[in-house]
Amino acid sequence: MDTNIENEIKNLLNRFRSEAIPSEDFKKLKSGINQLSDSDLKNSFEEEWEIFDDYKPLPQDKIQALYQKLDKKAHISPIIKVKKYWLQIAASILLIMACGLTTLYYIQNKDMKELAEQNIVINSGEYGNSLVTLPDGSLVHLNAKSSLTYRQDFGHKDRKVSLSGEGYFEVKKNTEKHFIVATDVMDITVTGTKFNVYAYENKDFVEMALVEGSVNVTTKGSTHNTLSVKPNQKVTYNKLTGQLSLEETSNKVETAWLTKELSFRHEKMKDVFRCLERKFGVVFEISNQNILQDAYTGTFNDENIESILRILKMHYGFEYSINEEIITIE
């Protein structure tokens, strides 16, 4: 330790204790303190403390004045400090609750979105038909071996269903949300109408027959063709050739499967067999094509295909055999 610096600090401290020191002396004191190490400075102040025995308490008025100055600078009373402390705790709790509610909302919203994106699939039986009422009030009659698929949130943003098989649609009118029937090769767009769609995946063609209203049919794939269809017209798409055709129809053959009674008035046998195929989900293989040009008049009120075949056999004299879904006429 530098003895000269130490002695100078002690002299300055003695003067500071007994009287006010000039500013230049105070600067010397400050400079000397900065030159001392921490340990040397500690020793010097300890020695001064030991000899500092003439402490005089401050007068009460000066103490009060000091408190008032501190209070003005702080502007915070003990009560305010306590309130501020609890407000900070409350804010922390609210922040935690907000984070928790935000997380809960996110999870619930995610779950709701996933639920809305889930599909409802309705399958009809092997025989007969089924009636489906959609959330918007539209009715769908499903033929045998058919399925209808739509999302849980059907009707919120759009009205779209997917059909595999055959279905007759009675669509509730809604000009703001079009009703779309999607098949594997074409989409059918309507606002409110009645029509029949034949779209079995194992068949070579897809057909849409319009009963009431108006629809637009748009094919899928590389080439998009759109047709506007009027009542008593049907659109047929050939899967093998990609050809889309529009023709007139009475809708009798296309909708015969909806009723238990099949009535024919001078209908060609090819149309009779087509009605039976559509109604019972079978396929006819006919060796003698001449029979297809014959006309038939009669009514069938039977849900059994073999009962109908026995009546036709008596009328035309052919033989038939049944192998699962294939009926051979000889």
Coordinates of C-alpha atoms in Angstrom, one line a residue, residues 136 163 256 296 300:
D136 CA -80.5 -30.1 -45.4
L163 CA -72.2 -41.9 -54.9
A256 CA -88.4 -48.4 -62.3
Y296 CA -94.0 -56.9 -74.0
F300 CA -94.9 -57.4 -62.3

